[in-house]
Tab-separated table of N, CA and C in Angstrom:
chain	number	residue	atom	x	y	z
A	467	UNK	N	59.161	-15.742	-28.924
A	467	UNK	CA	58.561	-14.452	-28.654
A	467	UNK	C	57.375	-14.645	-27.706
A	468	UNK	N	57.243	-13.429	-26.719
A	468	UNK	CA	56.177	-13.964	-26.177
A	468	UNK	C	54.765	-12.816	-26.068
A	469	UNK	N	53.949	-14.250	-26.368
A	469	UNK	CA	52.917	-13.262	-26.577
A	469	UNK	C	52.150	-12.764	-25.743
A	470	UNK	N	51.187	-11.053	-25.258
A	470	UNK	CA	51.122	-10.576	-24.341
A	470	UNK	C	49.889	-10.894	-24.603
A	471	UNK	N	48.383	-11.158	-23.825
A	471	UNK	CA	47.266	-11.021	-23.668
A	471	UNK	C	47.047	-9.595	-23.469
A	472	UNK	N	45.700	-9.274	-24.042
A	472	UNK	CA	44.783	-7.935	-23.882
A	472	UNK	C	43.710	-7.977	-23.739
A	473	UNK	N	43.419	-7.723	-22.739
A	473	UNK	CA	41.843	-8.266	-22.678
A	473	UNK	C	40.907	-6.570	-22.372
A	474	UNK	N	40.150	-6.041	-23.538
A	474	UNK	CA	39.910	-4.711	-23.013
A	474	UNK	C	37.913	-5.280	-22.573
A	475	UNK	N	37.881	-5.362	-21.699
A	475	UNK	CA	35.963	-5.054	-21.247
A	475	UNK	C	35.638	-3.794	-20.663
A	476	UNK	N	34.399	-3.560	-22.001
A	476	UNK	CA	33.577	-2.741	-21.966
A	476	UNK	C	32.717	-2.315	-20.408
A	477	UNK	N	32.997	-0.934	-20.592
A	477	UNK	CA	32.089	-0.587	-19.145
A	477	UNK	C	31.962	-1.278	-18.196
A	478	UNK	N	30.800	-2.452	-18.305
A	478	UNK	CA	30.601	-2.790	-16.760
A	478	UNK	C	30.617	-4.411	-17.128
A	479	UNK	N	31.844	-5.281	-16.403
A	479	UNK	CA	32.363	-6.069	-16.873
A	479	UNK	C	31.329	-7.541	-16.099
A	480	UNK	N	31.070	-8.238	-16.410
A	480	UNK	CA	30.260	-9.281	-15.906
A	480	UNK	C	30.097	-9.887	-14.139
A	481	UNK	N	31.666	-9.850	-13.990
A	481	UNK	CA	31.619	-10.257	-12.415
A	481	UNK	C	31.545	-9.072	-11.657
A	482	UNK	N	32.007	-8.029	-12.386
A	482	UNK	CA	31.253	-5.950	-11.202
A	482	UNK	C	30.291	-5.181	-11.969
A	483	UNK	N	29.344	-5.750	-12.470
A	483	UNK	CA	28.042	-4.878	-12.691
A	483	UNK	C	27.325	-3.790	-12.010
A	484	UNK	N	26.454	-3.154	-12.496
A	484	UNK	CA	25.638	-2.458	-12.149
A	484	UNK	C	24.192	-3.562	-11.647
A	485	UNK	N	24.754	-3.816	-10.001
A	485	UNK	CA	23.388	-4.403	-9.603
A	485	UNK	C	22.401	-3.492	-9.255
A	486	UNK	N	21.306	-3.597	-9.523
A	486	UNK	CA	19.868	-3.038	-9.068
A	486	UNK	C	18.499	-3.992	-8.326
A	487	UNK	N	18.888	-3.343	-7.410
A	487	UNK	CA	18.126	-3.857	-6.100
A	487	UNK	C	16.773	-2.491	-6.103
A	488	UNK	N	15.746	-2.860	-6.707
A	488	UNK	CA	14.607	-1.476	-6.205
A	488	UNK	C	15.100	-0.717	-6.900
A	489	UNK	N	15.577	-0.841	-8.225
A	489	UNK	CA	15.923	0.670	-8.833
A	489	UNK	C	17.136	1.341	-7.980
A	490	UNK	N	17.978	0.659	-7.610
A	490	UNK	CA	18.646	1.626	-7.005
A	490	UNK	C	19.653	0.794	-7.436
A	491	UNK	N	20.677	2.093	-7.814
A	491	UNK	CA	22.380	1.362	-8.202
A	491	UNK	C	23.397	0.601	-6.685
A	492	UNK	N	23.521	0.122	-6.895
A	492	UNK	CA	24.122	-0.582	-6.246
A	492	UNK	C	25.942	-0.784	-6.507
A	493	UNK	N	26.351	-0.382	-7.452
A	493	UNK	CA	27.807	-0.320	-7.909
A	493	UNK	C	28.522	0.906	-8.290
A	494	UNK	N	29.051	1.415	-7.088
A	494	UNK	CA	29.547	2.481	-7.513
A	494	UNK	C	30.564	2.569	-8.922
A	495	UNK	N	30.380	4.015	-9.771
A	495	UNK	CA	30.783	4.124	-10.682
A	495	UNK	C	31.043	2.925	-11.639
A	496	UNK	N	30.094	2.165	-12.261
A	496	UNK	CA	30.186	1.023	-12.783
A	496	UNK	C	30.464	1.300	-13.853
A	497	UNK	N	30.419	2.212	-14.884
A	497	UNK	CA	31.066	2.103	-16.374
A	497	UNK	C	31.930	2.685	-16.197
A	498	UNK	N	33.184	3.014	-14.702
A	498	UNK	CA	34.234	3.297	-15.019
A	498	UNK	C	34.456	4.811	-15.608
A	499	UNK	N	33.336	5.609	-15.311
A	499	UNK	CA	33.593	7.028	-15.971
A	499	UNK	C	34.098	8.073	-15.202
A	500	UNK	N	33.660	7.859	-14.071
A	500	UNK	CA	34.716	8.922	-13.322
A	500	UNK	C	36.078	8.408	-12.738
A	501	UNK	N	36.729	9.382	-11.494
A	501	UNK	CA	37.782	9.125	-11.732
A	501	UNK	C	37.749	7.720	-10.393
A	502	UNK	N	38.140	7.002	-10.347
A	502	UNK	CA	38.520	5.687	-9.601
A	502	UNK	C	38.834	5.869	-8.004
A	503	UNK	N	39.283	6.906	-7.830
A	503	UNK	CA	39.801	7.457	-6.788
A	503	UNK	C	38.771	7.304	-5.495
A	504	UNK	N	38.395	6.586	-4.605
A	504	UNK	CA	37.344	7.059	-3.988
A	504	UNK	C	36.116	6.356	-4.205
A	505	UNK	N	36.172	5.624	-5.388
A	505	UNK	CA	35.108	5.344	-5.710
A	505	UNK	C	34.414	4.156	-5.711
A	506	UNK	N	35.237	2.920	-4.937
A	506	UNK	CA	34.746	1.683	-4.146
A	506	UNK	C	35.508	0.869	-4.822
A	507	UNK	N	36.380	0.969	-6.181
A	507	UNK	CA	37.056	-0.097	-7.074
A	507	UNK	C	38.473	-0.200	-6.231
A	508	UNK	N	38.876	-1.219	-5.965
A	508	UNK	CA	40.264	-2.330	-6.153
A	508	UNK	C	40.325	-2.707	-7.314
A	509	UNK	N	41.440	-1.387	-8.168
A	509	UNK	CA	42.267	-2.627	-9.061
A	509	UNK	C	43.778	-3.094	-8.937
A	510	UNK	N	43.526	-4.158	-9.018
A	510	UNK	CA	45.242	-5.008	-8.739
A	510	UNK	C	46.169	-4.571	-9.969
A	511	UNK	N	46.887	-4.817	-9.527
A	511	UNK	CA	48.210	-4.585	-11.091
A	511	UNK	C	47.660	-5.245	-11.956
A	512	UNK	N	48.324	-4.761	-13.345
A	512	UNK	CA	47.711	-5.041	-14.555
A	512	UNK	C	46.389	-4.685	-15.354
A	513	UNK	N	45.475	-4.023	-14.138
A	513	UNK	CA	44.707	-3.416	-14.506
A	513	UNK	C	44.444	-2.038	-14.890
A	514	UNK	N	43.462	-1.806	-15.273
A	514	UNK	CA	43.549	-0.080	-15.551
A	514	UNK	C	42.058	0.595	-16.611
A	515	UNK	N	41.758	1.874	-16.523
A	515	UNK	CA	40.911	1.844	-17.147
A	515	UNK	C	41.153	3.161	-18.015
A	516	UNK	N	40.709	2.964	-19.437
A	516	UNK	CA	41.069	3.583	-20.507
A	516	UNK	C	39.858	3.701	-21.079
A	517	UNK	N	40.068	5.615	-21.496
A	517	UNK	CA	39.073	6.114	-21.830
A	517	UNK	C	39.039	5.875	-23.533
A	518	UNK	N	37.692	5.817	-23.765
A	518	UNK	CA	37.419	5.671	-25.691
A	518	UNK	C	37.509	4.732	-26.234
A	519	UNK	N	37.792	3.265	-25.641
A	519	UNK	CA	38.069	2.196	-26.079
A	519	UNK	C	36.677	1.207	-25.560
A	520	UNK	N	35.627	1.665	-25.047
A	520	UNK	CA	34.573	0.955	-24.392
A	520	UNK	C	33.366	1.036	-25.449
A	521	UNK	N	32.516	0.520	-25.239
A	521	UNK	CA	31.441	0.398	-26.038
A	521	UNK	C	30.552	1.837	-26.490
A	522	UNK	N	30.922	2.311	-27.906
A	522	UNK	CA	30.500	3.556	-28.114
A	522	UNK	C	31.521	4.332	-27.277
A	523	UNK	N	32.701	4.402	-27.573
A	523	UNK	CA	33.871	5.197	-26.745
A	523	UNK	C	33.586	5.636	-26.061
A	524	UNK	N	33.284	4.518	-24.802
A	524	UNK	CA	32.862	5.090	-23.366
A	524	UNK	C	34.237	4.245	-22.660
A	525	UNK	N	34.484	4.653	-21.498
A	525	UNK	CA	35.497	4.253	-20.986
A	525	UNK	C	35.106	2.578	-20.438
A	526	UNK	N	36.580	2.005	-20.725
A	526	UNK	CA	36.572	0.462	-20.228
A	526	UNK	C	37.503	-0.206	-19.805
A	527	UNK	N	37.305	-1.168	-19.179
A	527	UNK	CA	38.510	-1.599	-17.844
A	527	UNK	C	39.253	-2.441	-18.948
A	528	UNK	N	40.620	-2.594	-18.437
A	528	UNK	CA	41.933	-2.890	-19.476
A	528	UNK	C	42.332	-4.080	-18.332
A	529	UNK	N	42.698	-5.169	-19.221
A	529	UNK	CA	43.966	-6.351	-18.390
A	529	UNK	C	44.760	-6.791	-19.475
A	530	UNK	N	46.184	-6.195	-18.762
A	530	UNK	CA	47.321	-6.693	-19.907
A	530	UNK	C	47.518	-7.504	-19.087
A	531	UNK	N	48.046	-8.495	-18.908
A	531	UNK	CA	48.660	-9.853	-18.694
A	531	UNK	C	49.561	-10.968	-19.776
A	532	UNK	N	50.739	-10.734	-19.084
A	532	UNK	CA	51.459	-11.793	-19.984
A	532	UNK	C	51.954	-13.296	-19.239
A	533	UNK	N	51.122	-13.670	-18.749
A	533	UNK	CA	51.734	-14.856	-17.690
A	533	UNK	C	50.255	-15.683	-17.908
A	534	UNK	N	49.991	-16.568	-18.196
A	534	UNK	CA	48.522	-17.563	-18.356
A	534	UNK	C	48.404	-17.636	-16.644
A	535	UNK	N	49.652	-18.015	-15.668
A	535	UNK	CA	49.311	-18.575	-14.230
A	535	UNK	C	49.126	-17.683	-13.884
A	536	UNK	N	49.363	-16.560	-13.806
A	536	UNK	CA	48.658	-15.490	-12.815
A	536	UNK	C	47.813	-14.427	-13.219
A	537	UNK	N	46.782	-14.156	-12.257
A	537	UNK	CA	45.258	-13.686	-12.749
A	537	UNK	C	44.959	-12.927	-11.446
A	538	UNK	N	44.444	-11.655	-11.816
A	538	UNK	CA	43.483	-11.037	-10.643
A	538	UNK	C	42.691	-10.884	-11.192
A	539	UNK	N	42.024	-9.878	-10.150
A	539	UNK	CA	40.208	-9.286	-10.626
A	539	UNK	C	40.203	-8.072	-10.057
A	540	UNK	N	39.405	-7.158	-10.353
A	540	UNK	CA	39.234	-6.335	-10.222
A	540	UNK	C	37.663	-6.256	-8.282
A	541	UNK	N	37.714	-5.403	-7.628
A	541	UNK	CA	36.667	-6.273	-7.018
A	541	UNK	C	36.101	-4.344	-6.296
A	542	UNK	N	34.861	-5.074	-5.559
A	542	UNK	CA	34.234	-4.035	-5.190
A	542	UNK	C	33.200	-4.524	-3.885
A	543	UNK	N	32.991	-4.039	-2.843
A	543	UNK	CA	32.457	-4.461	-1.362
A	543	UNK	C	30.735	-3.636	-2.368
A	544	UNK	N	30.078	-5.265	-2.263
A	544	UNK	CA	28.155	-4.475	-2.664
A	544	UNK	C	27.889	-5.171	-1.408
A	545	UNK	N	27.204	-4.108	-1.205
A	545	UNK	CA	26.042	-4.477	0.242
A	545	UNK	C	24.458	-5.104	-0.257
A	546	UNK	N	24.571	-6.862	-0.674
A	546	UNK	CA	23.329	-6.966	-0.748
A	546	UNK	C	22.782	-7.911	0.651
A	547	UNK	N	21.211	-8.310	0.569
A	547	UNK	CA	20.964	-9.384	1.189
A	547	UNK	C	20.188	-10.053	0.721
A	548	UNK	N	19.824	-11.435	1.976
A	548	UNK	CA	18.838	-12.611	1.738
A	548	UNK	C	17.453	-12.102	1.142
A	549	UNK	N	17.136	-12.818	0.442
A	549	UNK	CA	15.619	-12.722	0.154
A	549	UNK	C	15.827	-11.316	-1.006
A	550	UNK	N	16.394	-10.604	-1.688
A	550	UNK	CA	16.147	-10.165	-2.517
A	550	UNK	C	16.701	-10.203	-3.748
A	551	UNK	N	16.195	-9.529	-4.742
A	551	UNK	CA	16.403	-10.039	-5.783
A	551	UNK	C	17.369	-8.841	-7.074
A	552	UNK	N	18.621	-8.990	-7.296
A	552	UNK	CA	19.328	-8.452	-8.246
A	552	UNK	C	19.533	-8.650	-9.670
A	553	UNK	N	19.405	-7.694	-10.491
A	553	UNK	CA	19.363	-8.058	-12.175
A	553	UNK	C	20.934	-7.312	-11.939
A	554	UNK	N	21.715	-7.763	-13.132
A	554	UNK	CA	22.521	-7.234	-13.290
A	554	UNK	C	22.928	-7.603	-15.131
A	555	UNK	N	23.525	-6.747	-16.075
A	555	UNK	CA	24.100	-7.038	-17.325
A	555	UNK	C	25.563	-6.343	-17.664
A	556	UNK	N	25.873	-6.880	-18.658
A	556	UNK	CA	27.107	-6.416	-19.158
A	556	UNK	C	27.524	-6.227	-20.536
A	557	UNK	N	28.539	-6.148	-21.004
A	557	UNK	CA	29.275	-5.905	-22.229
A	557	UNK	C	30.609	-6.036	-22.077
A	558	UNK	N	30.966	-7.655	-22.848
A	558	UNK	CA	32.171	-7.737	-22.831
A	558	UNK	C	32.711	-8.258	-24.252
């Protein structure tokens, strides 16, 4: 039998945070609450994001995967630069 991986992370997942540069967001729609469309996220197959299952049933990004060798990510173009400085956290 084979078994399927589920990997559900909460809101804003470690490698696409909510960076803040100066108080200013830097990641569009980072807990995934509106709709995706438009909104700077690439997700590859297997991904997906499902509402009520996130921390305090807030919406959170989903990876079913049943194959150990193959892996994507989810990804997003941030405009930072040299010399400054980004905090970023998560919940996974």
């Amino acid at each position: 039998m084979e078994m399927k991986n589920c990997f559900c992370l909460a809101a804003s997942v470690f490698f696409m945070l909510p960076l803040l540069a100066d108080e200013t967001q830097l990641v569009l729609n980072g807990g995934f609450e509106s709709s995706m469309k438009g909104k700077g996220w690439h997700l590859p197959v297997k991904w997906r994001v499902a509402d009520g299952i996130g921390r305090k049933e807030s919406c959170a990004l989903v990876w079913e995967n049943d194959s150990p060798e193959t892996f994507s990510f989810p990804k997003q173009n941030i405009p930072i630069g040299p010399g400054t400085r980004y905090t970023f956290g998560g919940w996974v």
